[in-house]
């Protein structure tokens, strides 16, 4: 499933997906912290059929139920420079098998051929983290590799421990 992200100036950000059954769903993240879940009309996938408003704490609880989702953000400029190589940002979700595990113990490069080149934690960027660096929920891993490797790493990060 591909997650589409759209900036909504003055409102927030909209994320939308289309399921295997061709049902379109979305989440509008307002600048205030409020979240709107959107179910789109099956006849007109641009028209909302139903909207459910969630307060911040409700959204967090629902996210816990849906844990295991990983969003892949492509780093476009780098990808244009090197054909066949993708640079992505992968957020470590709650419950990930990588949460609380040292980078060396993940054996990510061995299993996928993808290199972790940095980790974003809170407002800090850790370039070239050493093998003993412990990943945690909420970290964003910056990784470089080919498409099959990125897909494999995404699946490993999404796996629930």
CSV table of C-alpha atoms in Angstrom, one decimal:
chain,number,residue,atom,x,y,z
A,1,UNK,CA,0.0,0.0,0.0
A,2,UNK,CA,1.3,3.4,-0.9
A,3,UNK,CA,0.8,6.4,1.4
A,4,UNK,CA,0.3,9.7,-0.4
A,5,UNK,CA,1.1,12.8,1.6
A,6,UNK,CA,-0.3,16.2,0.6
A,7,UNK,CA,0.4,19.5,2.4
A,8,UNK,CA,-2.7,21.5,3.2
A,9,UNK,CA,-1.5,25.1,3.8
A,10,UNK,CA,-3.0,26.6,6.9
A,11,UNK,CA,-4.7,23.3,7.8
A,12,UNK,CA,-2.0,20.6,8.2
A,13,UNK,CA,-1.2,17.4,6.2
A,14,UNK,CA,-3.3,14.8,4.5
A,15,UNK,CA,-2.2,11.2,4.1
A,16,UNK,CA,-4.3,8.9,1.9
A,17,UNK,CA,-4.1,5.3,0.9
A,18,UNK,CA,-6.0,3.0,-1.4
A,19,UNK,CA,-6.6,-0.6,-0.1
A,20,UNK,CA,-6.3,-3.8,-2.1
A,21,UNK,CA,-10.1,-3.7,-2.3
A,22,UNK,CA,-9.8,-0.2,-3.9
A,23,UNK,CA,-11.3,1.6,-0.9
A,24,UNK,CA,-9.6,5.0,-0.4
A,25,UNK,CA,-9.0,6.1,3.2
A,26,UNK,CA,-7.3,9.2,4.6
A,27,UNK,CA,-6.0,11.0,7.7
A,28,UNK,CA,-6.0,14.8,7.9
A,29,UNK,CA,-3.5,15.9,10.6
A,30,UNK,CA,-4.5,19.4,11.6
A,31,UNK,CA,-2.0,21.9,12.9
A,32,UNK,CA,-3.9,21.9,16.2
A,33,UNK,CA,-3.2,18.2,16.7
A,34,UNK,CA,-6.7,17.0,15.8
A,35,UNK,CA,-7.0,14.1,13.4
A,36,UNK,CA,-9.8,13.4,10.9
A,37,UNK,CA,-10.2,9.9,9.6
A,38,UNK,CA,-11.7,10.1,6.1
A,39,UNK,CA,-13.5,7.3,4.2
A,40,UNK,CA,-13.8,8.3,0.6
A,41,UNK,CA,-16.8,7.6,-1.7
A,42,UNK,CA,-16.3,4.5,-3.8
A,43,UNK,CA,-17.9,6.2,-6.8
A,44,UNK,CA,-15.9,9.4,-6.4
A,45,UNK,CA,-12.6,8.8,-4.7
A,46,UNK,CA,-12.0,12.5,-4.2
A,47,UNK,CA,-15.3,13.0,-2.3
A,48,UNK,CA,-15.4,12.2,1.4
A,49,UNK,CA,-18.3,9.8,2.3
A,50,UNK,CA,-17.6,9.8,6.0
A,51,UNK,CA,-15.3,11.6,8.5
A,52,UNK,CA,-14.5,10.7,12.0
A,53,UNK,CA,-12.7,13.3,14.2
A,54,UNK,CA,-10.2,12.1,16.8
A,55,UNK,CA,-8.5,14.1,19.6
A,56,UNK,CA,-4.8,13.7,19.9
A,57,UNK,CA,-4.9,11.0,22.6
A,58,UNK,CA,-7.5,9.1,20.7
A,59,UNK,CA,-5.4,9.1,17.5
A,60,UNK,CA,-2.4,7.8,19.6
A,61,UNK,CA,-4.5,4.9,21.0
A,62,UNK,CA,-5.8,4.0,17.5
A,63,UNK,CA,-2.3,4.1,16.1
A,64,UNK,CA,-1.3,1.5,18.7
A,65,UNK,CA,-3.9,-0.8,17.3
A,66,UNK,CA,-2.6,-0.3,13.8
A,67,UNK,CA,1.1,-0.6,14.8
A,68,UNK,CA,3.5,-1.9,12.3
A,69,UNK,CA,3.0,0.7,9.6
A,70,UNK,CA,6.1,2.2,8.1
A,71,UNK,CA,6.1,5.3,5.9
A,72,UNK,CA,8.8,5.4,3.3
A,73,UNK,CA,9.9,9.0,2.5
A,74,UNK,CA,12.2,9.1,-0.6
A,75,UNK,CA,15.1,11.5,-0.7
A,76,UNK,CA,14.5,12.7,-4.3
A,77,UNK,CA,17.6,14.7,-4.9
A,78,UNK,CA,20.0,11.9,-4.0
A,79,UNK,CA,18.0,9.4,-6.0
A,80,UNK,CA,18.3,11.5,-9.1
A,81,UNK,CA,22.1,11.5,-8.7
A,82,UNK,CA,22.6,7.7,-8.6
A,83,UNK,CA,20.5,5.5,-10.8
A,84,UNK,CA,19.2,2.3,-9.2
A,85,UNK,CA,19.8,3.5,-5.7
A,86,UNK,CA,17.1,4.9,-3.3
A,87,UNK,CA,17.6,7.0,-0.3
A,88,UNK,CA,14.7,6.7,2.1
A,89,UNK,CA,13.6,7.7,5.6
A,90,UNK,CA,11.9,5.0,7.6
A,91,UNK,CA,10.3,5.7,11.0
A,92,UNK,CA,10.5,3.0,13.6
A,93,UNK,CA,6.9,2.4,14.7
A,94,UNK,CA,5.7,1.3,18.1
A,95,UNK,CA,6.1,-2.4,18.6
A,96,UNK,CA,8.8,-2.7,15.9
A,97,UNK,CA,11.2,-5.6,16.2
A,98,UNK,CA,13.9,-2.9,15.9
A,99,UNK,CA,12.7,-0.9,18.9
A,100,UNK,CA,15.4,-1.1,21.6
A,101,UNK,CA,17.9,-3.1,19.5
A,102,UNK,CA,21.4,-2.1,18.7
A,103,UNK,CA,22.1,-1.4,15.0
A,104,UNK,CA,24.6,-4.3,14.8
A,105,UNK,CA,22.0,-6.7,16.2
A,106,UNK,CA,19.5,-5.9,13.5
A,107,UNK,CA,21.9,-7.2,10.8
A,108,UNK,CA,19.9,-4.9,8.5
A,109,UNK,CA,22.8,-4.7,5.9
A,110,UNK,CA,23.4,-8.4,6.0
A,111,UNK,CA,19.7,-9.2,5.5
A,112,UNK,CA,18.9,-6.5,2.9
A,113,UNK,CA,22.1,-5.0,1.5
A,114,UNK,CA,20.8,-1.6,2.6
A,115,UNK,CA,23.1,0.7,4.6
A,116,UNK,CA,21.8,2.9,7.5
A,117,UNK,CA,23.6,6.2,6.9
A,118,UNK,CA,22.0,8.3,9.6
A,119,UNK,CA,19.3,8.3,12.3
A,120,UNK,CA,17.0,11.2,13.2
A,121,UNK,CA,16.0,11.3,16.8
A,122,UNK,CA,13.9,14.1,18.1
A,123,UNK,CA,15.6,17.2,16.8
A,124,UNK,CA,19.0,15.6,16.4
A,125,UNK,CA,20.6,13.8,13.4
A,126,UNK,CA,23.2,11.1,14.1
A,127,UNK,CA,25.3,10.7,11.0
A,128,UNK,CA,26.9,7.3,10.4
A,129,UNK,CA,25.7,5.7,13.7
A,130,UNK,CA,28.1,3.2,15.2
A,131,UNK,CA,27.0,-0.5,15.4
A,132,UNK,CA,26.3,-0.1,19.1
A,133,UNK,CA,23.7,2.6,18.5
A,134,UNK,CA,20.4,1.5,20.0
A,135,UNK,CA,17.3,2.3,17.8
A,136,UNK,CA,14.0,3.2,19.5
A,137,UNK,CA,10.4,3.9,18.7
A,138,UNK,CA,10.1,7.2,16.9
A,139,UNK,CA,13.6,7.2,15.4
A,140,UNK,CA,13.8,7.8,11.7
A,141,UNK,CA,16.4,5.7,9.9
A,142,UNK,CA,17.9,7.2,6.8
A,143,UNK,CA,18.9,4.3,4.6
A,144,UNK,CA,20.5,3.8,1.1
A,145,UNK,CA,20.1,0.8,-1.2
A,146,UNK,CA,18.4,-0.7,-4.1
A,147,UNK,CA,14.6,-1.0,-4.3
A,148,UNK,CA,14.4,-4.7,-3.3
A,149,UNK,CA,16.6,-4.0,-0.3
A,150,UNK,CA,14.5,-1.0,0.7
A,151,UNK,CA,11.3,-3.1,0.5
A,152,UNK,CA,13.0,-5.8,2.6
A,153,UNK,CA,14.2,-3.3,5.2
A,154,UNK,CA,10.8,-1.7,5.4
A,155,UNK,CA,9.2,-5.2,6.1
A,156,UNK,CA,11.8,-5.9,8.8
A,157,UNK,CA,11.2,-2.6,10.5
A,158,UNK,CA,7.4,-3.1,10.4
A,159,UNK,CA,7.7,-6.6,11.9
A,160,UNK,CA,6.3,-6.6,15.4
A,161,UNK,CA,8.5,-8.1,18.1
